Coordinates of C-alpha atoms and ligand atoms in Angstrom, one line a residue:
M1439 CA 223.6 -20.5 246.9
T1440 CA 223.3 -17.0 248.5
S1441 CA 226.6 -16.7 250.4
P1442 CA 230.1 -18.1 250.1
P1443 CA 230.7 -21.8 250.5
E1444 CA 231.0 -22.8 254.2
F1445 CA 234.6 -24.1 253.8
L1446 CA 235.6 -20.6 252.6
K1447 CA 233.8 -18.8 255.4
N1448 CA 235.4 -21.1 258.0
N1449 CA 239.0 -21.2 256.6
L1450 CA 239.5 -17.8 255.0
P1451 CA 239.5 -15.1 257.6
T1452 CA 239.4 -12.2 255.2
S1453 CA 238.2 -9.7 257.9
S1454 CA 241.2 -7.6 258.9
A1455 CA 239.6 -6.8 262.2
S1456 CA 241.4 -9.7 263.9
I1457 CA 244.8 -8.9 262.5
G1458 CA 244.8 -5.1 262.3
R1459 CA 246.2 -5.0 258.7
P1460 CA 245.0 -6.0 255.3
H1461 CA 244.4 -9.7 254.7
I1462 CA 246.3 -11.0 251.7
T1463 CA 245.2 -14.1 249.9
L1464 CA 247.3 -15.7 247.2
T1465 CA 245.3 -17.9 244.7
W1466 CA 245.6 -19.7 241.4
A1467 CA 244.3 -22.6 239.4
Q1468 CA 246.8 -25.2 238.2
S1469 CA 247.1 -28.4 236.3
L1470 CA 248.6 -31.7 237.6
D1471 CA 251.9 -30.7 236.1
S1472 CA 251.9 -27.3 238.0
K1473 CA 251.1 -25.1 235.0
I1474 CA 248.8 -22.1 235.1
A1475 CA 248.7 -21.3 231.4
G1476 CA 249.7 -22.9 228.0
P1477 CA 252.7 -22.1 225.8
G1478 CA 253.4 -18.4 225.5
G1479 CA 251.0 -17.6 228.2
Q1480 CA 248.0 -18.9 226.3
R1481 CA 244.9 -19.0 228.5
V1482 CA 243.7 -22.5 229.5
I1483 CA 240.4 -23.1 231.2
L1484 CA 241.5 -25.1 234.3
S1485 CA 238.6 -24.6 236.7
G1486 CA 235.3 -26.5 236.3
K1487 CA 232.0 -24.7 236.9
E1488 CA 231.9 -25.5 240.6
S1489 CA 235.4 -24.2 241.4
M1490 CA 235.0 -21.2 239.1
L1491 CA 231.8 -20.2 241.1
M1492 CA 233.8 -20.7 244.3
T1493 CA 236.5 -18.3 242.9
H1494 CA 233.8 -15.7 242.3
W1495 CA 232.6 -16.1 245.9
M1496 CA 236.2 -15.8 247.1
R1497 CA 236.5 -12.5 245.0
S1498 CA 233.3 -11.2 246.8
M1499 CA 235.0 -11.9 250.2
H1500 CA 237.9 -9.5 249.3
D1501 CA 237.9 -5.7 248.8
A1502 CA 240.2 -6.0 245.8
I1503 CA 241.5 -8.4 243.2
L1504 CA 245.2 -7.9 242.1
I1505 CA 247.0 -9.2 239.0
G1506 CA 250.3 -8.5 237.3
V1507 CA 250.3 -6.4 234.1
N1508 CA 251.3 -9.4 231.9
T1509 CA 248.1 -11.3 232.9
L1510 CA 246.1 -8.2 232.0
I1511 CA 247.8 -8.0 228.6
L1512 CA 247.6 -11.8 227.8
D1513 CA 244.2 -12.7 229.3
D1514 CA 242.3 -9.3 229.2
P1515 CA 240.3 -10.5 232.2
R1516 CA 237.1 -8.9 233.6
L1517 CA 238.1 -9.4 237.3
Q1518 CA 234.5 -9.4 238.4
A1519 CA 232.2 -11.7 240.4
N1520 CA 229.8 -12.2 237.5
L1521 CA 228.7 -15.7 238.4
L1522 CA 227.1 -14.6 241.7
P1523 CA 223.3 -14.1 241.6
P1524 CA 222.7 -10.4 240.6
S1525 CA 219.8 -10.2 243.0
L1526 CA 222.2 -10.3 245.9
N1527 CA 223.7 -6.9 244.8
I1528 CA 227.1 -7.9 246.0
P1529 CA 229.5 -4.9 245.5
P1530 CA 232.1 -5.6 242.8
P1531 CA 235.7 -6.1 243.9
Q1532 CA 238.2 -3.3 243.2
P1533 CA 240.6 -4.3 240.3
L1534 CA 244.3 -3.6 241.0
I1535 CA 247.1 -4.0 238.5
L1536 CA 250.8 -4.1 239.4
D1537 CA 252.3 -2.3 236.5
P1538 CA 255.7 -0.6 237.3
K1539 CA 256.3 0.8 233.8
L1540 CA 252.6 1.6 233.1
R1541 CA 252.4 -0.8 230.1
F1542 CA 248.6 -1.0 230.8
P1543 CA 246.9 -1.2 227.4
V1544 CA 244.1 1.4 227.1
T1545 CA 242.1 -1.1 225.0
A1546 CA 241.8 -3.4 228.1
R1547 CA 238.3 -4.8 228.6
I1548 CA 238.2 -3.7 232.3
L1549 CA 238.7 -0.1 231.1
G1550 CA 236.1 -0.3 228.4
E1551 CA 233.6 -1.8 230.9
W1552 CA 234.3 0.9 233.4
N1553 CA 233.8 3.7 230.8
T1554 CA 230.4 2.3 229.9
K1555 CA 229.8 1.7 233.6
V1556 CA 228.2 -1.7 232.8
S1557 CA 229.6 -5.1 232.3
E1558 CA 228.4 -7.6 229.6
R1559 CA 225.9 -9.0 232.2
G1560 CA 224.6 -5.6 233.1
R1561 CA 226.4 -5.3 236.5
T1562 CA 228.1 -2.2 237.8
V1563 CA 231.9 -2.3 237.6
R1564 CA 234.7 -0.4 239.4
Q1565 CA 237.4 1.8 237.9
P1566 CA 240.7 -0.1 237.3
W1567 CA 243.4 1.1 239.7
I1568 CA 246.9 0.8 238.3
I1569 CA 249.9 0.8 240.7
C1570 CA 253.0 1.9 238.9
G1571 CA 256.5 3.3 239.5
E1572 CA 257.0 7.0 240.5
D1573 CA 259.2 7.5 237.5
V1574 CA 256.6 6.9 234.8
S1575 CA 256.3 9.9 232.5
L1576 CA 253.6 12.4 233.1
K1577 CA 252.5 12.0 229.5
R1578 CA 252.0 8.3 229.9
K1579 CA 250.2 8.8 233.2
E1580 CA 247.9 11.3 231.6
Q1581 CA 247.2 8.9 228.6
V1582 CA 246.0 6.2 231.0
E1583 CA 244.0 8.6 233.2
I1584 CA 242.3 10.2 230.2
A1585 CA 241.4 6.6 229.0
G1586 CA 239.7 6.2 232.4
G1587 CA 242.2 4.4 234.7
R1588 CA 243.3 5.6 238.1
V1589 CA 247.1 5.7 238.2
I1590 CA 248.8 5.3 241.6
P1591 CA 252.6 5.9 241.6
V1592 CA 254.6 4.3 244.3
P1593 CA 258.3 3.7 245.0
L1594 CA 259.7 0.6 243.4
D1595 CA 262.2 -1.9 244.8
E1596 CA 265.7 -2.6 243.5
R1597 CA 264.3 -4.9 240.8
G1598 CA 262.0 -2.3 239.6
H1599 CA 259.0 -4.1 241.1
I1600 CA 256.3 -3.2 243.5
S1601 CA 257.7 -5.0 246.5
P1602 CA 255.4 -7.4 248.4
S1603 CA 256.5 -5.7 251.7
S1604 CA 255.1 -2.4 250.5
L1605 CA 251.7 -3.8 249.4
P1606 CA 250.0 -3.8 252.9
S1607 CA 250.5 0.0 253.3
I1608 CA 249.6 0.7 249.7
I1609 CA 246.4 -1.3 250.2
S1610 CA 245.6 0.4 253.5
N1611 CA 246.3 3.9 252.1
L1612 CA 243.7 3.1 249.4
G1613 CA 241.1 2.3 252.1
L1614 CA 241.1 -1.5 251.2
K1615 CA 241.0 -4.2 253.9
S1616 CA 241.7 -7.3 251.9
V1617 CA 243.2 -8.3 248.6
M1618 CA 243.1 -11.5 246.5
I1619 CA 246.2 -11.9 244.4
E1620 CA 245.3 -14.0 241.3
G1621 CA 248.6 -14.2 239.4
G1622 CA 250.3 -14.5 237.1
S1623 CA 253.4 -16.6 237.5
K1624 CA 255.9 -13.7 238.3
V1625 CA 253.6 -12.1 240.8
L1626 CA 252.8 -15.4 242.5
S1627 CA 256.5 -16.1 242.7
T1628 CA 257.5 -12.9 244.4
F1629 CA 254.7 -13.2 247.0
L1630 CA 255.5 -16.9 247.6
H1631 CA 259.1 -16.1 248.1
C1632 CA 258.7 -12.9 250.1
P1633 CA 260.3 -12.9 253.6
K1634 CA 258.3 -12.7 256.8
R1635 CA 257.7 -9.3 258.5
H1636 CA 260.0 -8.1 261.3
D1637 CA 257.5 -9.3 263.9
G1638 CA 257.8 -12.9 262.4
S1639 CA 254.3 -12.9 260.9
N1640 CA 253.6 -13.8 257.3
L1641 CA 252.8 -11.2 254.7
V1642 CA 250.6 -13.7 252.9
D1643 CA 247.8 -14.8 255.1
S1644 CA 246.1 -17.5 253.0
V1645 CA 247.0 -19.6 249.9
V1646 CA 244.1 -21.1 247.9
I1647 CA 245.0 -23.5 245.1
T1648 CA 242.6 -25.1 242.7
V1649 CA 244.0 -28.3 241.2
A1650 CA 242.4 -29.5 237.9
P1651 CA 242.7 -33.1 236.7
M1652 CA 244.6 -32.3 233.5
F1653 CA 248.1 -31.9 232.2
I1654 CA 249.2 -28.9 230.2
G1655 CA 252.7 -29.9 229.2
D1656 CA 254.6 -27.0 227.6
G1657 CA 253.3 -23.9 229.4
I1658 CA 253.7 -21.3 232.2
G1659 CA 254.5 -22.8 235.6
V1660 CA 253.0 -21.6 238.9
V1661 CA 256.4 -19.9 239.4
P1662 CA 258.7 -19.1 236.5
Q1663 CA 261.4 -21.6 235.5
G1664 CA 264.4 -21.4 237.9
E1665 CA 262.3 -19.8 240.7
D1666 CA 261.1 -23.1 242.2
I1667 CA 264.1 -23.2 244.6
G1668 CA 263.4 -21.9 248.1
L1669 CA 259.6 -22.0 247.9
P1670 CA 258.0 -21.8 251.3
K1671 CA 256.6 -24.6 253.3
L1672 CA 252.8 -24.5 253.4
K1673 CA 250.7 -25.3 256.4
Y1674 CA 247.7 -27.4 255.3
I1675 CA 244.3 -26.2 256.4
H1676 CA 241.5 -27.7 254.3
T1677 CA 240.8 -29.5 251.0
E1678 CA 237.4 -29.4 249.3
I1679 CA 236.4 -31.4 246.3
M1680 CA 234.4 -29.2 243.9
G1681 CA 233.2 -31.1 240.9
K1682 CA 236.3 -32.5 239.2
D1683 CA 238.7 -30.1 241.0
A1684 CA 240.4 -30.1 244.4
V1685 CA 240.5 -26.8 246.2
M1686 CA 243.2 -26.6 248.9
I1687 CA 243.5 -23.9 251.5
C1688 CA 246.9 -23.4 253.2
S1689 CA 248.9 -20.7 254.8
K1690 CA 252.6 -20.0 254.6
E1691 CA 254.5 -21.7 257.5
Ligands
NAP577 N1 245.7 -20.2 236.2 C1 245.7 -19.1 236.9 O1 245.1 -19.1 238.0 C2 246.2 -17.9 236.4 C3 245.9 -16.6 237.0 C4 246.5 -15.5 236.5 C5 247.3 -15.5 235.4 N2 247.6 -16.7 234.8 C6 248.5 -16.7 233.7 O2 249.8 -16.1 234.0 C7 250.4 -15.7 232.9 C8 251.1 -14.3 233.1 O3 252.1 -14.5 234.1 P1 253.4 -13.7 234.0 O4 254.3 -14.3 235.0 O5 253.9 -13.6 232.6 O6 253.0 -12.2 234.4 P2 252.3 -11.5 235.7 O7 252.8 -12.1 236.9 O8 250.9 -11.4 235.4 O9 252.9 -10.0 235.5 C9 254.3 -9.8 235.8 C10 254.6 -8.4 235.6 O10 254.0 -7.6 236.7 C11 254.9 -6.6 237.1 N3 255.2 -6.6 238.5 C12 255.0 -5.6 239.4 N4 255.3 -5.9 240.6 C13 255.7 -7.2 240.6 C14 256.2 -8.1 241.6 N5 256.3 -7.7 242.8 N6 256.5 -9.3 241.2 C15 256.4 -9.7 239.9 N7 256.0 -8.9 238.9 C16 255.6 -7.6 239.2 C17 256.2 -6.7 236.2 O11 255.9 -5.8 235.1 P3 257.2 -5.2 234.2 O12 257.8 -6.3 233.5 O13 256.5 -4.2 233.3 O14 258.1 -4.5 235.2 C18 256.1 -8.2 235.8 O15 256.8 -8.4 234.6 C19 249.3 -15.6 231.8 O16 249.6 -16.6 230.8 C20 248.0 -15.9 232.5 O17 247.2 -16.7 231.7 C21 247.1 -17.8 235.3

């Protein structure tokens, strides 16, 4: 395969040209009992090889991949599109971390790979960009910058979070046209619950869910316990069976 699967190209309009603002995709992989990780946030391999490859194609269709700082700490992910053929020279997506208190561990793998400028599979990587609160100490900011991260202070909302409504302008100011938000649970929850814009349009343009045929039982839900009230209605767009998994594309109603 030398380009993204047709069903993604047809149903995921990540080009912002048509909407005049950054395209925001929310995505995750879940079990049949709506869990995205095991007990205590333990990583569980949910996606099979076909849907994992699809996720990497989806990453290549966005300028940036965004996660919450807990996912970075718990999973130490690479946030790359390593499964795509290297001969295609597809530019790596920009890793973005939502990290209000700048808890970012300087031992993170994405930082190590950036500092050596080469990932395990010999591909180029991008510098991790960490979006934090404006009130983080200069000393802490310097520590992370010296370790190789780019620190981007922004105003926080009343909960001390980077509010979903502020994300489009943050993204645009960074010169990015699309972002794929990959989790974890708390970040997914705030973006699922976020209200519409003043003009009635949705902040989140696409929702892509991979459902794996397994149960996790005790574990981390798609949204944290108690936050499953008031979840939005989803408008169904497409389902694709990829190996053992079902990949569903929706939008918020
Ligand atoms: N299956 C999947 O597709 C998938 C994908 C990704 C992650 N995961 C799993 O998700 C788990 C981690 O989820 P999590 O809920 O603990 O953490 P998370 O969502 O990764 O990170 C949450 C943290 O991000 C910060 N934050 C900044 N802005 C935020 C906002 N608008 N909304 C929410 N948080 C914001 C807060 O940091 P402060 O507390 O410092 O303020 C918050 O505590 C891991 O177990 C990981 O394996 C699964």
